[in-house]
CSV table of C-alpha atoms in Angstrom, one decimal:
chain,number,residue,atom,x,y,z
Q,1456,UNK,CA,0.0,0.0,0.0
Q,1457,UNK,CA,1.4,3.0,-0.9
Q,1458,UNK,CA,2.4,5.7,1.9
Q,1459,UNK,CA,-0.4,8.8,3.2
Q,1460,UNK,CA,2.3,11.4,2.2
Q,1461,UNK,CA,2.0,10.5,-1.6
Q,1462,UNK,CA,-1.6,10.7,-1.5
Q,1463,UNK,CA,-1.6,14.3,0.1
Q,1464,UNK,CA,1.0,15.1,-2.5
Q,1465,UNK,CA,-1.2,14.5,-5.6
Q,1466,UNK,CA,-4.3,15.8,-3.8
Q,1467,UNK,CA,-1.7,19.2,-3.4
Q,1468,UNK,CA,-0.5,19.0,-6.9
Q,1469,UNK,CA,-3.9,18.7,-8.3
Q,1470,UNK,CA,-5.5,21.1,-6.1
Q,1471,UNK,CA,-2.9,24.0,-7.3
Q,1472,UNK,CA,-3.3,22.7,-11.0
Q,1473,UNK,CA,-7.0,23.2,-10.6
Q,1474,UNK,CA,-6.6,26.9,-9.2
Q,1475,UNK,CA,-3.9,27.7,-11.9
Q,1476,UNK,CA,-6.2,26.5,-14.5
Q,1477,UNK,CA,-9.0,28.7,-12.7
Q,1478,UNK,CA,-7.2,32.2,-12.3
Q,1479,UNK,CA,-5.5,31.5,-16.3
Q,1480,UNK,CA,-8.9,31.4,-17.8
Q,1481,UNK,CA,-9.9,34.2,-15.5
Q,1482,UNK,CA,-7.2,36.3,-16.9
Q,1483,UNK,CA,-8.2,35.3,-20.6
Q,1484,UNK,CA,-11.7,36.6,-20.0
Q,1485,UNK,CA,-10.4,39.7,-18.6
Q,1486,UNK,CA,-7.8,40.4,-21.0
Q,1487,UNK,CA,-9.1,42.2,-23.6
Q,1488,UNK,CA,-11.4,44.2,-21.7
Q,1489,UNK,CA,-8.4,45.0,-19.5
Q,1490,UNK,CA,-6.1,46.2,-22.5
Q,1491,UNK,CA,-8.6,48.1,-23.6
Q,1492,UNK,CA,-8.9,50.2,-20.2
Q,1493,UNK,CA,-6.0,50.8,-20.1
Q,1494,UNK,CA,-5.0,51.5,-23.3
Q,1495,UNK,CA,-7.8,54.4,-22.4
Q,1496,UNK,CA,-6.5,55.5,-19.3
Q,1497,UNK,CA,-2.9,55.9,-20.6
Q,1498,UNK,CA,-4.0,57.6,-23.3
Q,1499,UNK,CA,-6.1,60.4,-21.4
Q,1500,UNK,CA,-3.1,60.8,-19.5
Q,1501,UNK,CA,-0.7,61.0,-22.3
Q,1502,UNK,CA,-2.5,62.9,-24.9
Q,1503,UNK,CA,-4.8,64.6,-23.1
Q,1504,UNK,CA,-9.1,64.8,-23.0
Q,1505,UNK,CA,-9.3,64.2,-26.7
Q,1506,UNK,CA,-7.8,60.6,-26.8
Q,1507,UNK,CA,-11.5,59.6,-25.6
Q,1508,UNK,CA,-12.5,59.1,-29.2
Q,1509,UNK,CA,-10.2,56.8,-29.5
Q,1510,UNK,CA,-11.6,54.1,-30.6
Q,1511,UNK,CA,-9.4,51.1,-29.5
Q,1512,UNK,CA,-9.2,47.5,-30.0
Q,1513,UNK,CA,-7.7,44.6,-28.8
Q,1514,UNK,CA,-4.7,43.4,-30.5
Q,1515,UNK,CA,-3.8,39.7,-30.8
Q,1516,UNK,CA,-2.5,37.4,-27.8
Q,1517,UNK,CA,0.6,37.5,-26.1
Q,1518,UNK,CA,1.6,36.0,-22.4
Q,1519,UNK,CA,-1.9,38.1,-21.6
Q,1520,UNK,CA,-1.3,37.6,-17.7
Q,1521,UNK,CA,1.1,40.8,-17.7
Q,1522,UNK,CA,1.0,42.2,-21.2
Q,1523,UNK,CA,-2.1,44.4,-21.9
Q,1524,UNK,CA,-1.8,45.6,-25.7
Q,1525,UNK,CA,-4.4,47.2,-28.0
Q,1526,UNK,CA,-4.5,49.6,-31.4
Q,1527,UNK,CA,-6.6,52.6,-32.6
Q,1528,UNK,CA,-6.2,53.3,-35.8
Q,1529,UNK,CA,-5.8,57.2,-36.8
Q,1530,UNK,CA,-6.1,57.4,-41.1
Q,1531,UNK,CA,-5.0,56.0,-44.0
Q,1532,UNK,CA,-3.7,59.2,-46.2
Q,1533,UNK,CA,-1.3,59.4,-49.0
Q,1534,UNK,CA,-1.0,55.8,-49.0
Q,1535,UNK,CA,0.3,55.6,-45.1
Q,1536,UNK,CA,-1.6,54.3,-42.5
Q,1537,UNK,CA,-1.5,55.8,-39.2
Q,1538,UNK,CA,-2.2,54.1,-35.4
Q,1539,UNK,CA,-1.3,54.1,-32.0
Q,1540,UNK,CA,-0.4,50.9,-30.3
Q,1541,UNK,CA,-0.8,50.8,-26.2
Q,1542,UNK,CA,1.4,48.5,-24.6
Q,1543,UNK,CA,1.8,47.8,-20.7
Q,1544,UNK,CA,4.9,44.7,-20.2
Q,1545,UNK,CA,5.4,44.8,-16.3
Q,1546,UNK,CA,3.9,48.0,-15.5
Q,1547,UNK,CA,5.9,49.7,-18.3
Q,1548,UNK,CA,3.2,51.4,-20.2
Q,1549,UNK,CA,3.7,52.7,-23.8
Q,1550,UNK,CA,1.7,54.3,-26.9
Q,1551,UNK,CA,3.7,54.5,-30.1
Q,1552,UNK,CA,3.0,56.3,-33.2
Q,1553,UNK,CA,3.2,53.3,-36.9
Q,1554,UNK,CA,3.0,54.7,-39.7
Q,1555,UNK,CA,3.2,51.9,-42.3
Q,1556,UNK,CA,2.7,52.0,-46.2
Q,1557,UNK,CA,-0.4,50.7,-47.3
Q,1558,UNK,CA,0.8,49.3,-50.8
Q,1559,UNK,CA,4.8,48.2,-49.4
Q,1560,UNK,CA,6.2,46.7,-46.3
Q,1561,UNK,CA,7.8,49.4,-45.2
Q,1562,UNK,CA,7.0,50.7,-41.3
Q,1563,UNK,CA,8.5,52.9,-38.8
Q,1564,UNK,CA,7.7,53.3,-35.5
Q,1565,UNK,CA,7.8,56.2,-32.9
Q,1566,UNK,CA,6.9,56.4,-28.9
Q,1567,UNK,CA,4.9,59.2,-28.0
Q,1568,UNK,CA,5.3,61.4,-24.9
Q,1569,UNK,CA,3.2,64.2,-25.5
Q,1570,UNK,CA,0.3,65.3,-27.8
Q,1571,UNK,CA,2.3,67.8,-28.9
Q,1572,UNK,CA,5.0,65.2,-30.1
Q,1573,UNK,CA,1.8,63.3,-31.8
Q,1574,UNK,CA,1.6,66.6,-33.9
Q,1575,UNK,CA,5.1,66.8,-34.7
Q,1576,UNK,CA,5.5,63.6,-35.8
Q,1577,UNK,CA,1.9,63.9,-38.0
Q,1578,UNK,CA,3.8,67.0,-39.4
Q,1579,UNK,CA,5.6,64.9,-41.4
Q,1580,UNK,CA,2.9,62.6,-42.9
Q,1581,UNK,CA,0.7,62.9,-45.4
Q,1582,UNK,CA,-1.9,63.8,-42.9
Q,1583,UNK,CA,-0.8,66.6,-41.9
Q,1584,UNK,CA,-2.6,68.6,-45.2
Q,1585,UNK,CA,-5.7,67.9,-44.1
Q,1586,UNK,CA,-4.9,68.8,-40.5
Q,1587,UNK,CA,-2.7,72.1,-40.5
Q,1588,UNK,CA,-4.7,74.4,-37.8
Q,1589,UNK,CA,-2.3,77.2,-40.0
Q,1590,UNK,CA,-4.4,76.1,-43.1
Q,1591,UNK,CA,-8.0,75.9,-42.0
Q,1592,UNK,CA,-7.2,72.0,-41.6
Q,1593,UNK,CA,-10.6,69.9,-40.9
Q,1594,UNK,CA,-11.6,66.8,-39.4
């Protein structure tokens, strides 16, 4: 007959496989709603009262227990397409600028810090026509 202690042993692994399994598929629920909150929250603070419209979404699935990520996408002018990526990896939380061509693979990338960085950077984009406060720019 097999000894008590290897019985409480498996009945102790099994138990803490069971919660594992439990809080994992908590955190999968959560995820995406949590991404997006925060990719909100950040934003407000970043950029200021008019990153509400922003419109975000979840992107993909990565280790989702500590990496919240999501995208809002900006425009598509000129044949560049402009979003902001959120991402928090350990409590370091980011928004970057991508500007990618629509019709080649070409993409850069740029971390934002303020709003008025944002418009600097959109200075040099097609966009920035249709936006130019000095030229009656429009929404």
């Amino acid at each position: 007959m097999s000894h008590p202690i290897m019985f409480a042993a498996a009945q102790r692994l099994t138990a803490a496989e069971e919660r594992r399994t439990t809080a994992r598929e908590n955190a999968f629920r959560t995820w995406g709603p949590r991404s997006i909150t925060a990719a909100s929250k950040y934003a407000r603070h970043l950029l200021g009262d008019e990153a509400v419209t922003l419109d975000w979404e979840v992107l993909g699935l990565l280790s989702f227990e500590e990496h919240l990520q999501a995208i809002a996408s900006l425009d598509t002018v000129g044949g560049q397409h402009l979003e902001l990526y959120y991402t928090d990896q350990g409590g370091t939380e980011r928004i970057l600028l991508r500007v990618s061509c629509v019709s080649c693979p070409s993409q850069h990338v740029h971390e934002m810090t303020s709003l008025e960085q944002l418009g600097r950077l959109l200075s040099q984009t097609p966009a920035w026509q249709s936006i130019d406060p000095r030229d009656g720019g429009n929404l």
